[in-house]
Amino acid sequence: MASSNGKQALEQVHTDVHSCRLCPLCRSRTKAVPGEGAVDARIMFVGEAPGSDEDRQGRPFVGAAGRVLTDQLKKVGIDRRQVFITNVVKCRPEGNRDPEAAEIEACRDHLLTQIAIINPKVICTLGRFAARTLIDNGISISREHGKARRISGILYLPIYHPAAALHQARLIDSLESDFRKLRSVLEEELGTATSPQAASDA
Ligand code: URA
């Protein structure tokens, strides 16, 4: 999609998300969190659902898990501003509970439309909800993390959710190796000349 059309189309999705009433999460949200990043991003990150910081600010991955994500991106030389970051569910489930199947289903079109507009080369799913929604409903993250697969022309890389590394220290090594894998997948997919620039202060 041409970039100015793409930008408009993405803004429309975000307007739709802000006024969405397709599931009960709209009643408890402070702010919907459509996602953020470049419309022509070649890499998309899809997490689970906004937490309390995200709900307050209306931006994805700005709390503790977000700091882990930003840190891992920096370590492999990817600037957060050059990727697109969103979630399977755009409104916070109260008390940070898991999103329900009906909530994921209600939000699915918002996510699929974002993917169609951005048309990324690589989608990195963070945690099991994103992997199950976008890759395979039966996927096991502990078995499949770090293994890329191509579906309809897009390379999907399932990795652990950054929050998992906050709760289980042993997972930080797996997360780091997943991000190194992402780096090598990007070099293969995009070539070093077009790979994301070295991180600046995102
Ligand atoms: N966890 C998520 O899955 N998404 C966010 O935006 C923040 C924390």
mmCIF file of C-alpha atoms and ligand atoms in Angstrom:
data_model
loop_
_atom_site.group_PDB
_atom_site.id
_atom_site.type_symbol
_atom_site.label_atom_id
_atom_site.label_comp_id
_atom_site.label_asym_id
_atom_site.label_seq_id
_atom_site.Cartn_x
_atom_site.Cartn_y
_atom_site.Cartn_z
ATOM 1 C CA MET A 1 0.000 0.000 0.000
ATOM 2 C CA ALA A 2 1.328 3.489 -0.899
ATOM 3 C CA SER A 3 2.733 5.232 2.141
ATOM 4 C CA SER A 4 0.334 8.219 2.416
ATOM 5 C CA ASN A 5 -2.663 5.918 1.851
ATOM 6 C CA GLY A 6 -1.123 3.499 4.328
ATOM 7 C CA LYS A 7 -0.709 6.222 6.933
ATOM 8 C CA GLN A 8 -4.329 7.300 6.531
ATOM 9 C CA ALA A 9 -5.557 3.715 6.661
ATOM 10 C CA LEU A 10 -3.545 3.060 9.808
ATOM 11 C CA GLU A 11 -4.887 6.231 11.421
ATOM 12 C CA GLN A 12 -8.389 4.991 10.590
ATOM 13 C CA VAL A 13 -7.721 1.673 12.371
ATOM 14 C CA HIS A 14 -6.496 3.604 15.392
ATOM 15 C CA THR A 15 -9.595 5.817 15.357
ATOM 16 C CA ASP A 16 -11.703 2.649 15.159
ATOM 17 C CA VAL A 17 -9.823 1.117 18.093
ATOM 18 C CA HIS A 18 -10.327 4.228 20.226
ATOM 19 C CA SER A 19 -14.076 4.088 19.693
ATOM 20 C CA CYS A 20 -14.357 0.283 19.634
ATOM 21 C CA ARG A 21 -17.131 -1.291 21.716
ATOM 22 C CA LEU A 22 -16.889 -4.824 20.329
ATOM 23 C CA CYS A 23 -16.090 -6.433 23.676
ATOM 24 C CA PRO A 24 -16.613 -5.650 27.374
ATOM 25 C CA LEU A 25 -13.014 -4.428 27.828
ATOM 26 C CA CYS A 26 -14.158 -1.071 26.429
ATOM 27 C CA ARG A 27 -16.037 -0.440 29.659
ATOM 28 C CA SER A 28 -13.045 -0.735 31.969
ATOM 29 C CA ARG A 29 -10.298 0.770 29.802
ATOM 30 C CA THR A 30 -8.793 4.164 30.546
ATOM 31 C CA LYS A 31 -7.271 4.429 27.073
ATOM 32 C CA ALA A 32 -7.354 1.958 24.212
ATOM 33 C CA VAL A 33 -3.858 1.078 22.970
ATOM 34 C CA PRO A 34 -3.899 0.617 19.187
ATOM 35 C CA GLY A 35 -0.126 0.383 18.819
ATOM 36 C CA GLU A 36 2.636 2.644 17.545
ATOM 37 C CA GLY A 37 5.423 2.801 15.023
ATOM 38 C CA ALA A 38 6.176 3.441 11.395
ATOM 39 C CA VAL A 39 3.563 2.561 8.766
ATOM 40 C CA ASP A 40 6.370 1.207 6.590
ATOM 41 C CA ALA A 41 8.009 -0.765 9.405
ATOM 42 C CA ARG A 42 9.558 -4.011 8.209
ATOM 43 C CA ILE A 43 9.283 -5.567 11.634
ATOM 44 C CA MET A 44 6.173 -5.826 13.764
ATOM 45 C CA PHE A 45 6.021 -6.926 17.393
ATOM 46 C CA VAL A 46 2.734 -8.296 18.661
ATOM 47 C CA GLY A 47 2.258 -8.735 22.391
ATOM 48 C CA GLU A 48 -0.670 -9.856 24.508
ATOM 49 C CA ALA A 49 -2.633 -6.915 25.923
ATOM 50 C CA PRO A 50 -1.975 -3.535 27.544
ATOM 51 C CA GLY A 51 -1.048 -3.487 31.231
ATOM 52 C CA SER A 52 -1.750 -0.672 33.674
ATOM 53 C CA ASP A 53 0.976 1.696 32.394
ATOM 54 C CA GLU A 54 -0.145 1.165 28.811
ATOM 55 C CA ASP A 55 -3.799 1.660 29.771
ATOM 56 C CA ARG A 56 -2.931 4.974 31.414
ATOM 57 C CA GLN A 57 -0.714 6.261 28.593
ATOM 58 C CA GLY A 58 -2.444 4.739 25.564
ATOM 59 C CA ARG A 59 0.915 3.425 24.299
ATOM 60 C CA PRO A 60 2.131 -0.190 24.000
ATOM 61 C CA PHE A 61 4.981 -1.637 26.069
ATOM 62 C CA VAL A 62 5.792 1.425 28.175
ATOM 63 C CA GLY A 63 5.921 -0.342 31.570
ATOM 64 C CA ALA A 64 8.365 -2.867 32.999
ATOM 65 C CA ALA A 65 7.907 -5.375 30.139
ATOM 66 C CA GLY A 66 8.368 -2.504 27.689
ATOM 67 C CA ARG A 67 11.699 -1.635 29.256
ATOM 68 C CA VAL A 68 12.842 -5.239 28.733
ATOM 69 C CA LEU A 69 11.673 -5.082 25.108
ATOM 70 C CA THR A 70 13.424 -1.752 24.442
ATOM 71 C CA ASP A 71 16.583 -3.026 26.102
ATOM 72 C CA GLN A 72 16.643 -6.229 24.040
ATOM 73 C CA LEU A 73 16.050 -4.244 20.848
ATOM 74 C CA LYS A 74 18.963 -1.957 21.663
ATOM 75 C CA LYS A 75 21.227 -4.922 22.383
ATOM 76 C CA VAL A 76 20.727 -6.226 18.843
ATOM 77 C CA GLY A 77 20.927 -2.767 17.253
ATOM 78 C CA ILE A 78 17.261 -2.202 16.420
ATOM 79 C CA ASP A 79 15.766 1.245 16.977
ATOM 80 C CA ARG A 80 12.341 0.976 18.637
ATOM 81 C CA ARG A 81 11.089 3.853 16.467
ATOM 82 C CA GLN A 82 11.653 1.828 13.305
ATOM 83 C CA VAL A 83 9.397 -1.061 14.265
ATOM 84 C CA PHE A 84 5.658 -1.281 14.808
ATOM 85 C CA ILE A 85 4.499 -2.490 18.219
ATOM 86 C CA THR A 86 0.997 -3.619 19.039
ATOM 87 C CA ASN A 87 -0.983 -6.269 20.922
ATOM 88 C CA VAL A 88 -3.497 -8.990 20.172
ATOM 89 C CA VAL A 89 -6.004 -7.219 22.432
ATOM 90 C CA LYS A 90 -6.034 -3.434 22.388
ATOM 91 C CA CYS A 91 -7.679 -2.755 25.762
ATOM 92 C CA ARG A 92 -6.480 -3.789 29.201
ATOM 93 C CA PRO A 93 -8.046 -6.854 30.824
ATOM 94 C CA GLU A 94 -8.656 -5.760 34.414
ATOM 95 C CA GLY A 95 -6.128 -6.929 36.974
ATOM 96 C CA ASN A 96 -3.826 -8.004 34.112
ATOM 97 C CA ARG A 97 -5.705 -11.281 33.699
ATOM 98 C CA ASP A 98 -5.245 -13.264 30.482
ATOM 99 C CA PRO A 99 -7.383 -12.081 27.583
ATOM 100 C CA GLU A 100 -10.378 -14.309 26.903
ATOM 101 C CA ALA A 101 -10.911 -16.080 23.584
ATOM 102 C CA ALA A 102 -13.953 -13.907 22.800
ATOM 103 C CA GLU A 103 -11.938 -10.724 23.464
ATOM 104 C CA ILE A 104 -9.139 -11.908 21.176
ATOM 105 C CA GLU A 105 -11.705 -12.762 18.514
ATOM 106 C CA ALA A 106 -13.416 -9.376 18.838
ATOM 107 C CA CYS A 107 -10.063 -7.597 18.379
ATOM 108 C CA ARG A 108 -8.747 -9.849 15.613
ATOM 109 C CA ASP A 109 -9.841 -7.644 12.701
ATOM 110 C CA HIS A 110 -8.056 -4.609 14.132
ATOM 111 C CA LEU A 111 -4.821 -6.601 14.252
ATOM 112 C CA LEU A 112 -5.227 -8.216 10.832
ATOM 113 C CA THR A 113 -5.978 -4.842 9.268
ATOM 114 C CA GLN A 114 -2.848 -3.357 10.849
ATOM 115 C CA ILE A 115 -0.793 -6.231 9.447
ATOM 116 C CA ALA A 116 -2.340 -5.834 5.981
ATOM 117 C CA ILE A 117 -1.561 -2.087 5.942
ATOM 118 C CA ILE A 118 1.971 -2.299 7.315
ATOM 119 C CA ASN A 119 2.796 -5.444 5.354
ATOM 120 C CA PRO A 120 5.913 -6.233 7.409
ATOM 121 C CA LYS A 121 8.588 -8.706 6.361
ATOM 122 C CA VAL A 122 8.886 -10.140 9.865
ATOM 123 C CA ILE A 123 6.372 -10.452 12.684
ATOM 124 C CA CYS A 124 7.773 -11.248 16.075
ATOM 125 C CA THR A 125 5.115 -12.628 18.406
ATOM 126 C CA LEU A 126 5.702 -11.997 22.106
ATOM 127 C CA GLY A 127 4.318 -14.772 24.263
ATOM 128 C CA ARG A 128 1.750 -17.476 23.697
ATOM 129 C CA PHE A 129 -1.369 -15.414 22.995
ATOM 130 C CA ALA A 130 0.174 -13.654 19.994
ATOM 131 C CA ALA A 131 1.783 -16.874 18.733
ATOM 132 C CA ARG A 132 -1.505 -18.765 19.050
ATOM 133 C CA THR A 133 -3.478 -15.998 17.369
ATOM 134 C CA LEU A 134 -1.117 -15.459 14.444
ATOM 135 C CA ILE A 135 0.916 -18.633 13.949
ATOM 136 C CA ASP A 136 -0.712 -21.772 15.280
ATOM 137 C CA ASN A 137 -3.468 -22.225 17.809
ATOM 138 C CA GLY A 138 -1.646 -25.158 19.398
ATOM 139 C CA ILE A 139 1.887 -23.742 19.493
ATOM 140 C CA SER A 140 4.083 -24.303 22.550
ATOM 141 C CA ILE A 141 6.391 -21.335 23.156
ATOM 142 C CA SER A 142 8.819 -23.312 25.264
ATOM 143 C CA ARG A 143 9.334 -25.710 22.321
ATOM 144 C CA GLU A 144 9.000 -23.338 19.382
ATOM 145 C CA HIS A 145 10.514 -20.043 20.544
ATOM 146 C CA GLY A 146 13.240 -18.782 18.247
ATOM 147 C CA LYS A 147 12.086 -20.943 15.305
ATOM 148 C CA ALA A 148 10.958 -18.824 12.380
ATOM 149 C CA ARG A 149 8.240 -19.948 9.971
ATOM 150 C CA ARG A 150 6.867 -18.388 6.832
ATOM 151 C CA ILE A 151 3.099 -17.988 6.473
ATOM 152 C CA SER A 152 1.629 -16.237 3.417
ATOM 153 C CA GLY A 153 4.936 -14.519 2.639
ATOM 154 C CA ILE A 154 5.564 -13.139 6.152
ATOM 155 C CA LEU A 155 8.263 -14.603 8.381
ATOM 156 C CA TYR A 156 6.899 -15.204 11.878
ATOM 157 C CA LEU A 157 9.268 -15.527 14.821
ATOM 158 C CA PRO A 158 7.660 -16.644 18.091
ATOM 159 C CA ILE A 159 9.588 -15.553 21.163
ATOM 160 C CA TYR A 160 9.011 -15.405 24.890
ATOM 161 C CA HIS A 161 7.038 -12.477 26.262
ATOM 162 C CA PRO A 162 9.433 -9.922 27.829
ATOM 163 C CA ALA A 163 7.323 -10.035 31.020
ATOM 164 C CA ALA A 164 8.131 -13.752 31.367
ATOM 165 C CA ALA A 165 11.796 -12.819 31.827
ATOM 166 C CA LEU A 166 10.784 -10.445 34.633
ATOM 167 C CA HIS A 167 9.003 -13.230 36.481
ATOM 168 C CA GLN A 168 11.424 -16.090 35.706
ATOM 169 C CA ALA A 169 15.034 -14.927 35.659
ATOM 170 C CA ARG A 170 16.209 -18.066 33.822
ATOM 171 C CA LEU A 171 14.209 -16.979 30.759
ATOM 172 C CA ILE A 172 16.340 -13.886 30.159
ATOM 173 C CA ASP A 173 18.964 -16.044 28.408
ATOM 174 C CA SER A 174 16.280 -17.527 26.136
ATOM 175 C CA LEU A 175 14.918 -14.066 25.420
ATOM 176 C CA GLU A 176 18.381 -12.781 24.570
ATOM 177 C CA SER A 177 19.012 -15.690 22.248
ATOM 178 C CA ASP A 178 15.599 -15.105 20.605
ATOM 179 C CA PHE A 179 16.559 -11.491 19.929
ATOM 180 C CA ARG A 180 19.892 -12.604 18.473
ATOM 181 C CA LYS A 181 17.892 -14.969 16.262
ATOM 182 C CA LEU A 182 15.705 -12.019 15.241
ATOM 183 C CA ARG A 183 18.819 -10.108 14.268
ATOM 184 C CA SER A 184 20.044 -12.953 12.057
ATOM 185 C CA VAL A 185 16.580 -13.488 10.550
ATOM 186 C CA LEU A 186 16.510 -9.789 9.659
ATOM 187 C CA GLU A 187 19.926 -9.945 8.064
ATOM 188 C CA GLU A 188 18.779 -12.864 5.923
ATOM 189 C CA GLU A 189 15.402 -11.315 5.076
ATOM 190 C CA LEU A 190 16.403 -7.710 4.543
ATOM 191 C CA GLY A 191 20.116 -7.911 3.807
ATOM 192 C CA THR A 192 22.634 -5.998 5.906
ATOM 193 C CA ALA A 193 22.388 -2.886 3.700
ATOM 194 C CA THR A 194 18.701 -2.463 4.451
ATOM 195 C CA SER A 195 18.583 -3.831 7.958
ATOM 196 C CA PRO A 196 17.427 -1.505 10.753
ATOM 197 C CA GLN A 197 19.955 1.126 11.746
ATOM 198 C CA ALA A 198 21.892 0.937 14.956
ATOM 199 C CA ALA A 199 19.836 1.904 17.943
ATOM 200 C CA SER A 200 19.710 5.502 18.976
ATOM 201 C CA ASP A 201 18.090 6.687 22.171
ATOM 202 C CA ALA A 202 14.583 5.213 21.774
HETATM 203 N N1 URA B 1 2.401 -6.591 27.888
HETATM 204 C C1 URA B 1 1.874 -6.706 26.665
HETATM 205 O O1 URA B 1 1.629 -7.798 26.179
HETATM 206 N N2 URA B 1 1.626 -5.613 25.985
HETATM 207 C C2 URA B 1 1.895 -4.408 26.439
HETATM 208 O O2 URA B 1 1.647 -3.434 25.734
HETATM 209 C C3 URA B 1 2.470 -4.311 27.716
HETATM 210 C C4 URA B 1 2.713 -5.411 28.435
#
